[in-house]
GROMACS .gro file of C-alpha atoms in nm:
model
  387
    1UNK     CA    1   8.042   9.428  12.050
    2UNK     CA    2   7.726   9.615  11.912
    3UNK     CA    3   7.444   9.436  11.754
    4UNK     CA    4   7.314   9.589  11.464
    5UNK     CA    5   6.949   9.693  11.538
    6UNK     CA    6   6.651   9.564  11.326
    7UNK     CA    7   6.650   9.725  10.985
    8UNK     CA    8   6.245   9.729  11.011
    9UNK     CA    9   6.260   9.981  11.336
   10UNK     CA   10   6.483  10.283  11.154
   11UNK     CA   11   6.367  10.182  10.769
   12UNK     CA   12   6.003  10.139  10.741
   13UNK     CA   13   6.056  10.027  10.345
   14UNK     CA   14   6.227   9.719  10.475
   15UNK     CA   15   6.107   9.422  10.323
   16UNK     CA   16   6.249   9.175  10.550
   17UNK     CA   17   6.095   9.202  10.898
   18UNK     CA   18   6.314   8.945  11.042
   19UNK     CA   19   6.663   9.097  10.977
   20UNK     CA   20   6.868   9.132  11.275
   21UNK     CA   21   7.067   9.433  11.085
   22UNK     CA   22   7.047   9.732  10.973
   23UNK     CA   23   7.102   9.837  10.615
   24UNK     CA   24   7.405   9.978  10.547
   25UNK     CA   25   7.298  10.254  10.312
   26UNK     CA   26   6.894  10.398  10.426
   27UNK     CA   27   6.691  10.717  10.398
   28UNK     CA   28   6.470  10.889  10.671
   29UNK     CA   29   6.273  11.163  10.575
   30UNK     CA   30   6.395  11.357  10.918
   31UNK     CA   31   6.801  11.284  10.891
   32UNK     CA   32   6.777  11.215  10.520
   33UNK     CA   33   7.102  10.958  10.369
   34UNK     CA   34   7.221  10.758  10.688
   35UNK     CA   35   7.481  10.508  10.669
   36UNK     CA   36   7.688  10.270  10.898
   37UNK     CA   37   8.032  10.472  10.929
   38UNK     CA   38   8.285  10.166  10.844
   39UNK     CA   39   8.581  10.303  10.942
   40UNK     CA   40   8.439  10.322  11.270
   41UNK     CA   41   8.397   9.924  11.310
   42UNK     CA   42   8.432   9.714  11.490
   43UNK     CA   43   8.526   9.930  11.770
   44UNK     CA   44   8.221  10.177  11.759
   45UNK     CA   45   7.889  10.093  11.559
   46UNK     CA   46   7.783  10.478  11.456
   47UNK     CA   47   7.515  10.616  11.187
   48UNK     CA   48   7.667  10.881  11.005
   49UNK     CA   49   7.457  11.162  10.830
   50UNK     CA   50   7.434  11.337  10.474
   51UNK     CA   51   7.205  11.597  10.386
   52UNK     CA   52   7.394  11.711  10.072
   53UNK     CA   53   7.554  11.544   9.716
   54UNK     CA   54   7.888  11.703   9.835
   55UNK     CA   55   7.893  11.501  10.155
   56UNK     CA   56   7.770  11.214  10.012
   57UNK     CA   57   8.072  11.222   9.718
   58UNK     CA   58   8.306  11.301  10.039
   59UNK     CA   59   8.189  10.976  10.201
   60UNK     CA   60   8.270  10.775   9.936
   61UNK     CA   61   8.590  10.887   9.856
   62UNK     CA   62   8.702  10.807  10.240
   63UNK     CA   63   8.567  10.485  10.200
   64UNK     CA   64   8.287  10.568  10.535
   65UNK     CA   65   8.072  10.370  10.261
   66UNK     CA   66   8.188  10.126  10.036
   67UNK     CA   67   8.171   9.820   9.875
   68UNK     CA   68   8.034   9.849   9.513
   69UNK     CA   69   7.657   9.782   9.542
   70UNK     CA   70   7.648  10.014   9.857
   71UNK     CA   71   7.831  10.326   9.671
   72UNK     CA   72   7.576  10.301   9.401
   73UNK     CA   73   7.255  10.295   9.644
   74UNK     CA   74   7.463  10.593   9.825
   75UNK     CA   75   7.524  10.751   9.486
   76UNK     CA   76   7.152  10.736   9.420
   77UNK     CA   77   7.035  10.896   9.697
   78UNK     CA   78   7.320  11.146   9.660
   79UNK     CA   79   7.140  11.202   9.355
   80UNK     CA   80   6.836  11.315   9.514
   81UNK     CA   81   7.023  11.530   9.781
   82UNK     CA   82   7.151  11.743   9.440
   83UNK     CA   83   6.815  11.853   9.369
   84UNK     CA   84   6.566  11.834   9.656
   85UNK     CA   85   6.595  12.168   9.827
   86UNK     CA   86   6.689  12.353   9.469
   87UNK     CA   87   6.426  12.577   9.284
   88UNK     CA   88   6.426  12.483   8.927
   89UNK     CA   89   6.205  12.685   8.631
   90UNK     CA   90   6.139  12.391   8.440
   91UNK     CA   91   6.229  11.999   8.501
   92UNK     CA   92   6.496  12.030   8.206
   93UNK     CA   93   6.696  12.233   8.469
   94UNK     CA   94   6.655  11.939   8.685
   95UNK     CA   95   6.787  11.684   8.460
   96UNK     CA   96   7.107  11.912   8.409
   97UNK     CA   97   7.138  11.960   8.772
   98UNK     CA   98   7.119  11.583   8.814
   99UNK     CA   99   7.357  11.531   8.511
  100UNK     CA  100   7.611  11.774   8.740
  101UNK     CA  101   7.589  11.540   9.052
  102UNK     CA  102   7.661  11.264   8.817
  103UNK     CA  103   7.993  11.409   8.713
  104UNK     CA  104   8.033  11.451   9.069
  105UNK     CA  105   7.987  11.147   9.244
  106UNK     CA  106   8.120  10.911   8.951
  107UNK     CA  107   8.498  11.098   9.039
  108UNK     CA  108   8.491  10.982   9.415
  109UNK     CA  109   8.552  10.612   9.304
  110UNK     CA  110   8.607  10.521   8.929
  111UNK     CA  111   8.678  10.121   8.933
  112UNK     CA  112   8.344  10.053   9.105
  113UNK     CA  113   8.102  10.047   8.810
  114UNK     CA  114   7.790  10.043   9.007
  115UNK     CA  115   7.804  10.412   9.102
  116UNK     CA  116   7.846  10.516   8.749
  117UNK     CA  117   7.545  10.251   8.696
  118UNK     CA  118   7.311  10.394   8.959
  119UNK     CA  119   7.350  10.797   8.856
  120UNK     CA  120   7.310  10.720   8.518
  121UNK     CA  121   6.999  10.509   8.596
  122UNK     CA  122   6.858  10.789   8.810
  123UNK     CA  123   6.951  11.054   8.521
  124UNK     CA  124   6.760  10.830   8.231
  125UNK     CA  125   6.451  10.789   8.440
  126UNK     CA  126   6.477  11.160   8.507
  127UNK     CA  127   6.491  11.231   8.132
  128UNK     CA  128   6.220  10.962   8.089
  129UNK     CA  129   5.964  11.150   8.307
  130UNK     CA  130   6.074  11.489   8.202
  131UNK     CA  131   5.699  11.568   8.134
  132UNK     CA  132   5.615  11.607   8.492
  133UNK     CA  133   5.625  11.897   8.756
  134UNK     CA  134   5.928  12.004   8.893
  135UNK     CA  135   5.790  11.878   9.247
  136UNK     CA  136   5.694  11.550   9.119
  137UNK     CA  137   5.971  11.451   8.909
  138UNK     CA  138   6.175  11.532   9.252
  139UNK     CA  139   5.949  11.270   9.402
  140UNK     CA  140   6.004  10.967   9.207
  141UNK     CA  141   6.362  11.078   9.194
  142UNK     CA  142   6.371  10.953   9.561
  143UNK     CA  143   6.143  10.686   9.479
  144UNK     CA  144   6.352  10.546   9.205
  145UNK     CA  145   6.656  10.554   9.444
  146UNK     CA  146   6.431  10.402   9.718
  147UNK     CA  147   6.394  10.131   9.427
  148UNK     CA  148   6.752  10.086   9.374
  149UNK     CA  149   6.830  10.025   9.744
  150UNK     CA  150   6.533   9.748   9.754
  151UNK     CA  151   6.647   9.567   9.503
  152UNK     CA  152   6.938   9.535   9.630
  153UNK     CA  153   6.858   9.311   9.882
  154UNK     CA  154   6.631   9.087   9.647
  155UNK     CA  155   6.911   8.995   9.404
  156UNK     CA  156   7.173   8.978   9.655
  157UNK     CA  157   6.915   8.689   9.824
  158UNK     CA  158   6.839   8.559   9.410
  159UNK     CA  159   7.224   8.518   9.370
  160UNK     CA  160   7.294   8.413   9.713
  161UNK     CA  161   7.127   8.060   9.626
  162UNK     CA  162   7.286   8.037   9.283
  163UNK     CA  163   7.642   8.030   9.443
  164UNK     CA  164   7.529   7.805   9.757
  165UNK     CA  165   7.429   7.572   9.494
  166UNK     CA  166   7.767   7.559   9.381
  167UNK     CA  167   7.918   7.436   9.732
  168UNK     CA  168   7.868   7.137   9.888
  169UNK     CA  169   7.827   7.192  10.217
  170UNK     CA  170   8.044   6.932  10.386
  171UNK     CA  171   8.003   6.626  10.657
  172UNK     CA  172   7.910   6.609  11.037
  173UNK     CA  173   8.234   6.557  11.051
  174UNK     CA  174   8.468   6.805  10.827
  175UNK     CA  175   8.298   7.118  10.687
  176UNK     CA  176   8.323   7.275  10.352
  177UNK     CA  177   8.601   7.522  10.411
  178UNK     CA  178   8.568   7.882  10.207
  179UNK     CA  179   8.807   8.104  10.132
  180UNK     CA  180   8.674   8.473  10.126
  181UNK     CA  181   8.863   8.805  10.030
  182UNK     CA  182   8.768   9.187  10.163
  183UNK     CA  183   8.376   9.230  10.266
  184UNK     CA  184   8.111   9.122  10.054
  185UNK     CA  185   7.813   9.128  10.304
  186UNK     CA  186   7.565   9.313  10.461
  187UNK     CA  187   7.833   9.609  10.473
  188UNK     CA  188   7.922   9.594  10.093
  189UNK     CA  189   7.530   9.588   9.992
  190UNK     CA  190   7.257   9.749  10.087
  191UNK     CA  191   7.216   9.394  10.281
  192UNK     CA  192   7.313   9.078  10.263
  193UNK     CA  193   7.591   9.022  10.032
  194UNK     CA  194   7.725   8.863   9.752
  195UNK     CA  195   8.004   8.641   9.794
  196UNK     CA  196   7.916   8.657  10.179
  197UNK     CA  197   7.561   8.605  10.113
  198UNK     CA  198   7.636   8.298   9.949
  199UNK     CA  199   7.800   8.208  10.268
  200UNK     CA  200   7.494   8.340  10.425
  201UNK     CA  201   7.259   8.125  10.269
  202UNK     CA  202   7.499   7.834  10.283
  203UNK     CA  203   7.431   7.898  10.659
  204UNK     CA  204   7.068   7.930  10.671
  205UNK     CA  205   7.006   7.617  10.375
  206UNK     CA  206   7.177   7.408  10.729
  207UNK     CA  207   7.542   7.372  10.544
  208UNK     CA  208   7.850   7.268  10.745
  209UNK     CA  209   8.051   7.586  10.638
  210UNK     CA  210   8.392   7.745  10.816
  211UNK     CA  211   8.573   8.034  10.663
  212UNK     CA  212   8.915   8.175  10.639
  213UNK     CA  213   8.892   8.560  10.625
  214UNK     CA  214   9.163   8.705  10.424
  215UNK     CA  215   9.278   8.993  10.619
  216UNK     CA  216   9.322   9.214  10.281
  217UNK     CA  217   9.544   9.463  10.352
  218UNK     CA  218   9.579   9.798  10.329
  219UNK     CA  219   9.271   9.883  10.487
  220UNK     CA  220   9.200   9.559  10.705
  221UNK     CA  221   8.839   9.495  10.509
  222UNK     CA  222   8.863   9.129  10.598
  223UNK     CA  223   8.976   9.168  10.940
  224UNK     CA  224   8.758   9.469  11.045
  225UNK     CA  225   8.423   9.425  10.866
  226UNK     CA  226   8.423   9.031  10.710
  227UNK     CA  227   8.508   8.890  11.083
  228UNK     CA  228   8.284   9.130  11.261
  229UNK     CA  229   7.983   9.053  11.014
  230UNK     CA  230   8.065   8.660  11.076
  231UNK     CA  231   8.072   8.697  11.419
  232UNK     CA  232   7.729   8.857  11.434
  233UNK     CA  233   7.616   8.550  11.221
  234UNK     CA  234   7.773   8.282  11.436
  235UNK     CA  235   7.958   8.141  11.128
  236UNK     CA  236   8.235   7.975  11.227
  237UNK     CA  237   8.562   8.118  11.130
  238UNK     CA  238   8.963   8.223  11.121
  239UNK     CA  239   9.114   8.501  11.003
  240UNK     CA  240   9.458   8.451  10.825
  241UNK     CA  241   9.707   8.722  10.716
  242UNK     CA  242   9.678   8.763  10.282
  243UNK     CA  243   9.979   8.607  10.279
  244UNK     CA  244   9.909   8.224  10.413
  245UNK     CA  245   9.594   8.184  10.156
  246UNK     CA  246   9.854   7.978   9.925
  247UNK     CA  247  10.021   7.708  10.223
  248UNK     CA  248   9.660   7.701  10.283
  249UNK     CA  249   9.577   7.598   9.957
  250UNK     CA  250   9.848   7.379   9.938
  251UNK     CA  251   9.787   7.167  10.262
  252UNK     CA  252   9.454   7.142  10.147
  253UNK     CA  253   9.255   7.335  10.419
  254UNK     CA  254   9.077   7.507  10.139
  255UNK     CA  255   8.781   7.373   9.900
  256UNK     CA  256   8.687   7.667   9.782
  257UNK     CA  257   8.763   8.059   9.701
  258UNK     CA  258   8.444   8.337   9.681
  259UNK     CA  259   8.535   8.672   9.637
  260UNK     CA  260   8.288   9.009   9.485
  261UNK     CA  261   8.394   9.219   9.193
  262UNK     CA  262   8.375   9.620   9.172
  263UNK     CA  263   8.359   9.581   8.786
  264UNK     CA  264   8.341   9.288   8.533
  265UNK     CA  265   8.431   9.340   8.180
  266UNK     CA  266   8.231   9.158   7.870
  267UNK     CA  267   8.482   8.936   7.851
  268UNK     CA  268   8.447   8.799   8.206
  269UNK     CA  269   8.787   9.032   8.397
  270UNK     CA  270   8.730   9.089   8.704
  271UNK     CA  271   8.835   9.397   8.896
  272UNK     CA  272   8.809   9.337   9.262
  273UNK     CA  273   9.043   9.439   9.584
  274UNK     CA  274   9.371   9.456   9.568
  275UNK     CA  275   9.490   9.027   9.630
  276UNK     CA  276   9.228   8.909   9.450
  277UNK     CA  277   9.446   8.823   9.118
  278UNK     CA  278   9.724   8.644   9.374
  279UNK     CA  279   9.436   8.498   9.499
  280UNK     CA  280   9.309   8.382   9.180
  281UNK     CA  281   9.628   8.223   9.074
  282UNK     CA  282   9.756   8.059   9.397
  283UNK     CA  283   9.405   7.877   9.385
  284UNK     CA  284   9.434   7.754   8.996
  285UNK     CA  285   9.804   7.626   9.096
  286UNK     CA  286   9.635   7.422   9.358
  287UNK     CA  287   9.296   7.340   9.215
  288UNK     CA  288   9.068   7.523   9.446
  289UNK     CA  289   8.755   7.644   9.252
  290UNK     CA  290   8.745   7.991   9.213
  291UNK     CA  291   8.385   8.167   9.216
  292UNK     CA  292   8.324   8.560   9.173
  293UNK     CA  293   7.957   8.675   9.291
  294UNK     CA  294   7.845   9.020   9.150
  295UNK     CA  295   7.530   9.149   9.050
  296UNK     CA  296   7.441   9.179   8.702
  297UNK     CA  297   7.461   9.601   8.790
  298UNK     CA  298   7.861   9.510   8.835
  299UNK     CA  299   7.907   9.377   8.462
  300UNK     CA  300   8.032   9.669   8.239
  301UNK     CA  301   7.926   9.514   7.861
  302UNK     CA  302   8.130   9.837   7.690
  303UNK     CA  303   8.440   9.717   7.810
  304UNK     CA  304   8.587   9.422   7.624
  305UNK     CA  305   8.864   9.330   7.886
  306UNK     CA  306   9.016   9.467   8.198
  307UNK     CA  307   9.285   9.651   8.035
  308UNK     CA  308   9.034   9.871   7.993
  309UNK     CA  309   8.939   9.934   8.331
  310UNK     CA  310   9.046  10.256   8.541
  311UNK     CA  311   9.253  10.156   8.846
  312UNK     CA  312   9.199  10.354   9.150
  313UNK     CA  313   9.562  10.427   9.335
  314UNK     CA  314   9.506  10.560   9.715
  315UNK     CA  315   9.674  10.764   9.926
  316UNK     CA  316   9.993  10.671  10.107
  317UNK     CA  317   9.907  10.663  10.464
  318UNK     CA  318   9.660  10.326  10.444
  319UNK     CA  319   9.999  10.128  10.362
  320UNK     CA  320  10.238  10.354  10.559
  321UNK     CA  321   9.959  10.341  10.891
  322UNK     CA  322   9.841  10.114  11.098
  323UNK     CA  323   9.508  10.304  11.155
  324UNK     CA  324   9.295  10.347  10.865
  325UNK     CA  325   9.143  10.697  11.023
  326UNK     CA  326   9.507  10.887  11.085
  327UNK     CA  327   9.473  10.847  11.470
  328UNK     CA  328   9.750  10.523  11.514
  329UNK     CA  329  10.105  10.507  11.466
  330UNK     CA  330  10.303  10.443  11.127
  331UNK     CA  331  10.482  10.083  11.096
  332UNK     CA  332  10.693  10.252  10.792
  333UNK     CA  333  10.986  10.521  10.774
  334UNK     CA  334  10.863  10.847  10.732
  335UNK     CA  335  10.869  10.974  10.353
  336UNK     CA  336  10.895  10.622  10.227
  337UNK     CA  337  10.719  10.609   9.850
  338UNK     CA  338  10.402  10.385   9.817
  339UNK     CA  339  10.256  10.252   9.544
  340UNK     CA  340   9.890  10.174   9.668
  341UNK     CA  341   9.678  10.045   9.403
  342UNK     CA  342   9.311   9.971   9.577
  343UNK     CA  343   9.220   9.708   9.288
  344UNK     CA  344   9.347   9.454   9.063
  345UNK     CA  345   9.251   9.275   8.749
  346UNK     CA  346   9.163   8.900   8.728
  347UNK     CA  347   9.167   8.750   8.414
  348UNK     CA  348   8.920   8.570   8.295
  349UNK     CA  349   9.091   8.199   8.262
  350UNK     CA  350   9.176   8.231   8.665
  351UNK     CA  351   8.754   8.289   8.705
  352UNK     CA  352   8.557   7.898   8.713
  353UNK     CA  353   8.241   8.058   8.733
  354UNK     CA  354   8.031   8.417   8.788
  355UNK     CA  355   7.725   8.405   9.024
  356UNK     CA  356   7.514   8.673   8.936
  357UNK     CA  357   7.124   8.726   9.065
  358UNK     CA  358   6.991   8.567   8.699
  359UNK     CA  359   7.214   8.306   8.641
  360UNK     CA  360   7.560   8.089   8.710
  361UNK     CA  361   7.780   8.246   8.431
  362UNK     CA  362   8.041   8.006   8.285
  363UNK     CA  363   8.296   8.070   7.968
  364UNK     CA  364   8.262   8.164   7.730
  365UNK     CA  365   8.164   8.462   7.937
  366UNK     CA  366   8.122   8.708   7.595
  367UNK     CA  367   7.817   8.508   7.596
  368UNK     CA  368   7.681   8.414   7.909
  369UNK     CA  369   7.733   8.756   8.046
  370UNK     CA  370   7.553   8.925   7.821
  371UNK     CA  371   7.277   8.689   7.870
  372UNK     CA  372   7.308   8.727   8.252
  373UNK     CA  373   7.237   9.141   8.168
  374UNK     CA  374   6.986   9.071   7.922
  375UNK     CA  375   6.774   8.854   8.200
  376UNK     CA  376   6.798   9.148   8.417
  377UNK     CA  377   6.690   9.393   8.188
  378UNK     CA  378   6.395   9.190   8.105
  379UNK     CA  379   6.328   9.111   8.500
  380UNK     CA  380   6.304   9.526   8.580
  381UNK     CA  381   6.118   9.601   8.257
  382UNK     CA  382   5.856   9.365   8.381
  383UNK     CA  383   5.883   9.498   8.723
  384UNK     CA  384   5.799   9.841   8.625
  385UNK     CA  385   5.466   9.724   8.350
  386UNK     CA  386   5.345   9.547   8.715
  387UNK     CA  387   5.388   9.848   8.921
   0.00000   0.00000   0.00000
């Protein structure tokens, strides 16, 4: 199998020399937007290339990127893609330009907030800087997407030893045994992760850890990305079928359940892959602690609960295929109808805790949530005054 290359040799913004990966989602000034073509793994490790906002929204609509934190650094750079080789009169026409590629990129994936979070971020600080020349304000565009992607990593590594706080991490002789659904990690993110960087730090704080990879069907997530990225790691593992978590659960193999979220509401609902709710409920039934780990970007305060929340429903041939690229054969009768829902809704009461980068939210989450955004806010304004 491949070994991802050292971010620091193809990303010289990298703030962590001693990776052993490459980021999912970076930007070179030659090839412009690269990212690691998922689909692709973990047969073939491949860079894929996009030099316009259209192929950027195409990309994550297939799913070649995805996990929420890496749509939203993908979306930002899209951003900058809309308006970097355009002539505009005045930087107003930029900002409606960039507005446009908003509307555009939000469509290819609706549940995952953080894309809507990242163009609308890169649209305010457009409208913020509006003053300057059309050339400049195209500059910190990039830069401001450049800032996105960096911090990224930083409160993926911030929440990462929240959660492993959380978890014990077992005896010499029987580890702490996790539970984790779809990818979280270094695939999902820019890098590192959040429920899998949890797992990641677990590993590197000297933890006995093993995890059971949910497969999570349709598209094989767990199976594909979770197990490859574990295997690079050396983190001891198994992968299970979706359907065993429960007799798991109930012979007591597992202590406890970490999954991400592609949108939390105010009220602490959590929209995440498609198994997660099952997930959530088999575990309550049996007492296994159930922790979600998002960043505070992922927490959507104008929604009070996940009723609110805009499923995404896929296409027919990710349940009807074996192959998640067309190429294999189909395991269903031809014509069969499919109901493919790519998320479901967690409520609340099923949630024990939320690890986010500023704090360990616990109900009532109306209130810790909110405070969880609020420390965030306060952590980039004071960012930006020192830069």
């Amino acid at each position: 199998q491949t070994k991802l290359k050292p971010a620091v040799e193809i990303m010289a913004t990298s703030t962590d020399k001693k990776s052993s990966f490459y980021r999912s989602v970076f930007w070179d000034k030659n090839t412009k937007l690269n990212m690691v073509d998922q689909p692709k793994l973990p047969g073939k490790f491949e860079i894929i290339t996009c030099k316009t906002v259209e192929e950027v929204a195409r990309c994550i609509k297939t799913m070649v990127v995805r996990g929420a934190p890496a749509i939203g650094a993908a979306g930002s750079y899209g951003m900058y893609l809309a308006v970097q080789e355009s002539k505009f009169d005045s930087s107003k026409d930029l900002v409606e330009a960039l507005k446009k590629a908003k509307t555009l990129l939000d469509a290819a994936r609706p549940t995952a907030v953080n894309l809507s979070w990242a163009t609308k971020r890169i649209v305010s600080h457009a409208e913020d800087s509006v003053q300057m020349p059309v050339d400049k304000l195209c500059d910190e565009i990039l830069a401001e997407a450049e800032r996105i992607c960096n911090e990224d990593v930083e409160i993926n590594k911030r929440l990462g030893k929240f959660g492993a706080d959380l978890i014990h991490g077992g005896t010499k002789e029987k580890p702490t045994n996790l539970l984790h659904h779809c990818n979280t990690g270094r695939l999902a993110t820019v890098d590192y992760g959040t429920a899998l960087g949890i797992i990641y730090t677990l590993q590197e704080q000297g933890k006995n850890i093993h995890v059971y990879v949910d497969e999570t069907r349709p598209r094989l997530q767990g199976a594909r990305l979770t197990a490859w990225e574990l295997q690079q790691a050396g983190i001891p593992q198994h992968l299970i079928v979706d359907s065993a978590s429960g007799f798991l659960m109930r012979k007591g193999m597992i202590d406890v359940c970490v999954f991400g979220a592609d949108r939390v509401t105010a009220n602490g609902d959590v929209a995440n892959k498609i198994g997660t709710y099952n997930l959530s409920v088999v575990a309550k039934e049996n007492k296994v602690k159930v922790y979600c780990a998002c960043p505070t970007s992922t927490i959507d305060l104008s929604l009070k609960s996940g009723d609110e929340i805009e499923i995404e429903e896929r296409g027919a041939d990710e349940v009807t295929g074996l192959s998640i690229d067309s190429t294999g054969g189909s395991i269903a009768p031809k014509g069969v109808p499919v109901c493919n829902f790519a998320f479901d809704m967690t409520p609340a009461k099923y949630i024990d805790a939320i690890v986010t980068e500023e704090m360990v939210c616990y109900p009532p989450y109306e209130k810790s949530l909110a405070m969880a955004v609020d420390l965030a806010h306060k952590r980039r304004a004071s960012a930006s005054k020192n830069n």
